[in-house]
Amino acid sequence: MTAKIRYGWRLFATGFSFFSFGLGGLLLWLLVFPLLSVLPGARRQKISRGQRVVHYSFYSFIGLMHRLGIMTYDIVGLEKLNRPGQLIIANHPTLVDIVFLISRIKEASCIVKGSLWRNPFMRGPIVNAGYISNSEPESMIAECVDWLKAGGSMIIFPEGTRSVPGKPYRFQRGAAAIAIQAGKIVTPVTISCYPSTLTKAAPWYRIPYRRFHLAMHVGDDIALDEFTGASSKSIAVRRLNHYLQDYFTQQREVYKYYGK
């Protein structure tokens, strides 16, 4: 198979994958979640079911992209995930980062843009999985803290959006504030992608010259004691935020060409 044919196939397969993702989200909203909503149980139980449905859907989507030859992937340290009350803090190089993470975490909440609540392809999973809107920063932080303290897991990208290739990280303090206030498990996850693709600066159809490799490296838990001992919570949050920004900056260099 020539390079042009392989490229053409991956371009078609990428478009087909995203079409399937949108169609799947719509079917979940119209068919699956209405059926789940009539099952008995408290709100927490219903959210748990919704998160598991999203997990298995995303697991299937990543599997589809892999089988179609769009991507390869590997995960180091998966055994460190899926713990109650765990706050997972990750960098955000590609469009599919959250899909990749949730595909490996059976029950997890996350923060989503307020505009996505009006997206018919995403509204079903967002509402039924109990995801949290970023429309009101103060209530967002409070909801995240309550969720973690109740034993739920959460995924947060401290950048707030996808990274811009070649630009330094600029972390918002929301993730650090949630970590300090919740006082639960904090686990960093480094995501690397080579060749770079599906970034904030590139449309989906601008695919790389070869299938991309997505890697997830789960780090050791971050000890919060050295930060919570600060004279005030605001100082603790600022110190933790600086630590996270430095940590992921170093990790980005370590895994810059991982999977080359």
XYZ file of C-alpha atoms in Angstrom:
260
model
C 0.000 0.000 0.000
C 1.459 3.342 -1.065
C 1.911 6.277 1.310
C -0.846 8.254 -0.463
C -3.343 5.409 -0.108
C -2.486 4.960 3.570
C -2.890 8.693 4.125
C -6.227 8.721 2.297
C -7.485 5.803 4.356
C -6.510 7.441 7.645
C -8.213 10.678 6.571
C -11.417 8.794 5.761
C -11.151 6.729 8.958
C -10.664 9.868 11.056
C -13.779 11.461 9.590
C -15.735 8.228 10.068
C -14.587 7.999 13.695
C -15.768 11.484 14.556
C -19.049 10.903 12.742
C -19.488 7.728 14.805
C -18.677 9.645 17.986
C -21.363 12.242 17.274
C -23.926 9.641 16.254
C -23.158 7.600 19.356
C -23.658 10.607 21.607
C -27.005 11.328 19.966
C -28.171 7.723 20.360
C -27.143 7.699 24.019
C -29.231 10.821 24.605
C -32.285 9.604 22.669
C -32.320 5.900 23.544
C -29.965 4.714 26.277
C -30.195 7.415 28.923
C -34.022 7.643 28.846
C -34.082 3.912 29.623
C -31.568 4.319 32.442
C -33.553 7.204 33.930
C -36.541 4.972 34.724
C -34.449 2.518 36.730
C -34.817 2.889 40.510
C -32.090 4.475 42.602
C -30.887 7.690 44.204
C -29.295 10.455 42.147
C -25.789 9.232 42.978
C -26.625 5.746 41.701
C -28.040 7.148 38.475
C -24.949 9.282 37.931
C -22.778 6.225 38.546
C -24.676 4.305 35.851
C -24.368 7.218 33.456
C -20.621 7.479 34.010
C -20.174 3.764 33.363
C -22.136 4.037 30.113
C -19.900 6.901 28.983
C -16.823 4.909 30.050
C -17.740 1.891 27.932
C -18.744 4.124 25.004
C -15.405 5.943 25.089
C -13.553 2.639 25.496
C -15.229 1.451 22.290
C -14.386 4.695 20.489
C -10.674 4.461 21.342
C -10.764 0.824 20.230
C -12.371 1.863 16.940
C -9.666 4.455 16.214
C -7.001 1.881 17.033
C -8.499 -0.838 14.839
C -8.951 1.543 11.926
C -5.230 2.344 12.012
C -5.592 5.984 13.083
C -3.678 5.648 16.327
C -1.692 3.433 18.657
C -1.529 3.885 22.405
C -0.040 2.635 25.618
C -0.635 3.262 29.307
C 1.884 3.137 32.136
C 0.611 3.015 35.710
C -3.051 2.230 35.049
C -3.223 0.407 38.389
C -2.881 3.778 40.152
C -6.245 4.960 38.827
C -9.863 4.054 39.676
C -9.650 4.924 43.377
C -12.468 6.592 45.348
C -11.992 10.293 46.025
C -9.202 10.587 43.451
C -8.500 13.879 41.702
C -6.720 13.207 38.416
C -4.863 16.220 37.061
C -3.656 15.963 33.463
C -2.166 18.015 30.679
C -4.263 18.487 27.553
C -2.394 18.190 24.218
C -5.157 16.709 22.024
C -8.892 16.717 21.413
C -9.315 13.110 22.544
C -7.542 13.376 25.937
C -10.729 13.298 28.001
C -12.064 10.411 25.909
C -8.820 8.488 26.453
C -8.869 9.079 30.211
C -12.537 8.224 30.744
C -12.111 5.106 28.610
C -9.807 3.822 31.352
C -11.648 5.163 34.420
C -14.970 3.447 35.067
C -16.596 6.226 37.084
C -15.319 9.783 36.897
C -16.730 13.267 36.693
C -15.121 16.145 34.839
C -15.541 19.843 34.123
C -17.093 20.818 30.787
C -17.628 24.096 28.988
C -21.058 25.604 29.539
C -21.605 25.791 25.767
C -21.448 21.980 25.458
C -24.673 21.674 27.461
C -26.458 22.946 24.332
C -24.678 20.493 22.014
C -27.150 17.698 21.059
C -24.300 15.215 20.547
C -22.833 15.854 24.005
C -25.786 16.890 26.167
C -26.871 13.318 26.974
C -23.537 12.137 28.386
C -22.908 15.458 30.160
C -26.244 15.586 31.999
C -26.615 11.893 32.804
C -23.017 11.428 33.931
C -23.268 14.360 36.314
C -20.485 16.393 34.722
C -19.903 19.877 36.102
C -20.241 23.120 34.144
C -17.529 25.788 34.272
C -20.064 28.608 33.791
C -19.883 29.706 37.447
C -16.315 29.284 38.785
C -17.208 29.456 42.489
C -20.047 26.939 42.314
C -17.923 24.773 40.013
C -15.181 24.507 42.637
C -17.708 23.791 45.383
C -19.375 21.032 43.351
C -16.029 19.421 42.535
C -14.952 19.486 46.196
C -18.260 17.977 47.322
C -17.986 15.245 44.700
C -14.475 14.274 45.779
C -15.318 14.348 49.482
C -18.250 12.023 48.776
C -15.831 9.493 47.281
C -16.194 10.322 43.606
C -13.312 10.526 41.136
C -12.674 13.586 39.004
C -10.566 14.516 35.974
C -9.338 18.087 35.585
C -7.178 19.819 32.968
C -5.629 22.813 34.789
C -4.971 24.575 31.478
C -8.725 24.824 30.982
C -8.315 24.153 27.267
C -5.991 22.314 24.909
C -2.316 23.241 24.885
C -0.916 25.368 22.089
C 2.080 23.512 20.600
C 5.367 25.223 21.375
C 3.859 27.532 23.982
C 4.573 27.317 27.741
C 1.882 26.036 30.069
C -0.374 28.579 31.754
C -2.328 26.759 34.446
C -5.442 28.215 35.998
C -5.723 27.874 39.766
C -9.041 26.026 39.817
C -7.483 22.540 39.904
C -5.123 23.500 42.731
C -7.974 25.124 44.690
C -10.099 21.997 44.362
C -7.191 19.796 45.455
C -6.437 21.899 48.540
C -10.078 22.238 49.614
C -10.947 18.573 49.058
C -7.780 17.221 50.654
C -8.135 13.864 48.881
C -5.899 11.803 46.559
C -4.208 13.893 43.848
C -2.665 11.958 40.959
C -0.887 13.579 37.993
C -1.276 12.020 34.551
C 0.970 13.008 31.662
C -0.473 12.589 28.174
C 1.849 12.706 25.188
C 1.044 12.528 21.502
C 3.467 11.999 18.640
C 3.208 13.184 15.945
C 1.236 16.118 17.305
C -2.383 16.140 16.102
C -5.900 17.236 17.064
C -4.444 20.258 18.831
C -6.229 23.519 19.508
C -4.563 25.094 16.499
C -5.412 22.365 13.964
C -8.710 21.106 12.453
C -9.509 17.389 12.656
C -8.807 16.783 8.968
C -5.196 17.995 9.197
C -3.878 14.563 10.060
C -0.181 13.731 10.546
C 2.008 11.858 8.056
C 1.623 8.630 10.067
C -0.769 7.246 12.641
C -0.257 9.005 15.939
C 0.780 7.417 19.216
C -1.044 8.489 22.367
C 0.610 7.618 25.671
C -0.620 8.031 29.223
C 1.854 7.980 32.118
C 0.297 7.945 35.579
C 2.589 9.550 38.136
C 2.823 9.046 41.876
C 0.302 10.757 44.132
C 1.153 14.316 45.132
C 1.582 14.792 48.873
C -0.499 17.819 49.834
C 1.042 18.231 53.302
C 3.849 20.487 52.107
C 1.289 22.832 50.557
C -1.478 22.768 53.165
C 0.992 23.866 55.828
C 1.093 27.350 54.298
C -0.166 30.335 56.286
C -3.280 30.667 54.136
C -5.256 28.662 51.614
C -4.567 31.183 48.867
C -0.809 30.733 49.337
C -1.241 26.933 49.388
C -3.220 27.095 46.142
C -0.625 29.320 44.481
C 2.251 27.053 45.533
C 0.492 23.906 44.356
C -0.403 25.528 41.044
C 3.254 26.490 40.475
C 4.310 22.959 41.369
C 1.845 21.442 38.885
C 2.917 23.786 36.114
C 6.593 22.968 36.681
C 5.878 19.247 36.960
C 4.025 19.010 33.650
C 6.554 21.253 31.908
C 9.287 18.787 32.888
C 7.164 15.791 31.929
C 6.440 17.259 28.517
C 10.162 17.326 27.781
C 10.659 13.788 29.088
C 7.947 12.345 26.822
C 8.329 14.774 23.935
C 9.173 12.088 21.394
C 7.632 9.106 23.144
C 6.338 6.663 20.553
C 8.434 8.136 17.744
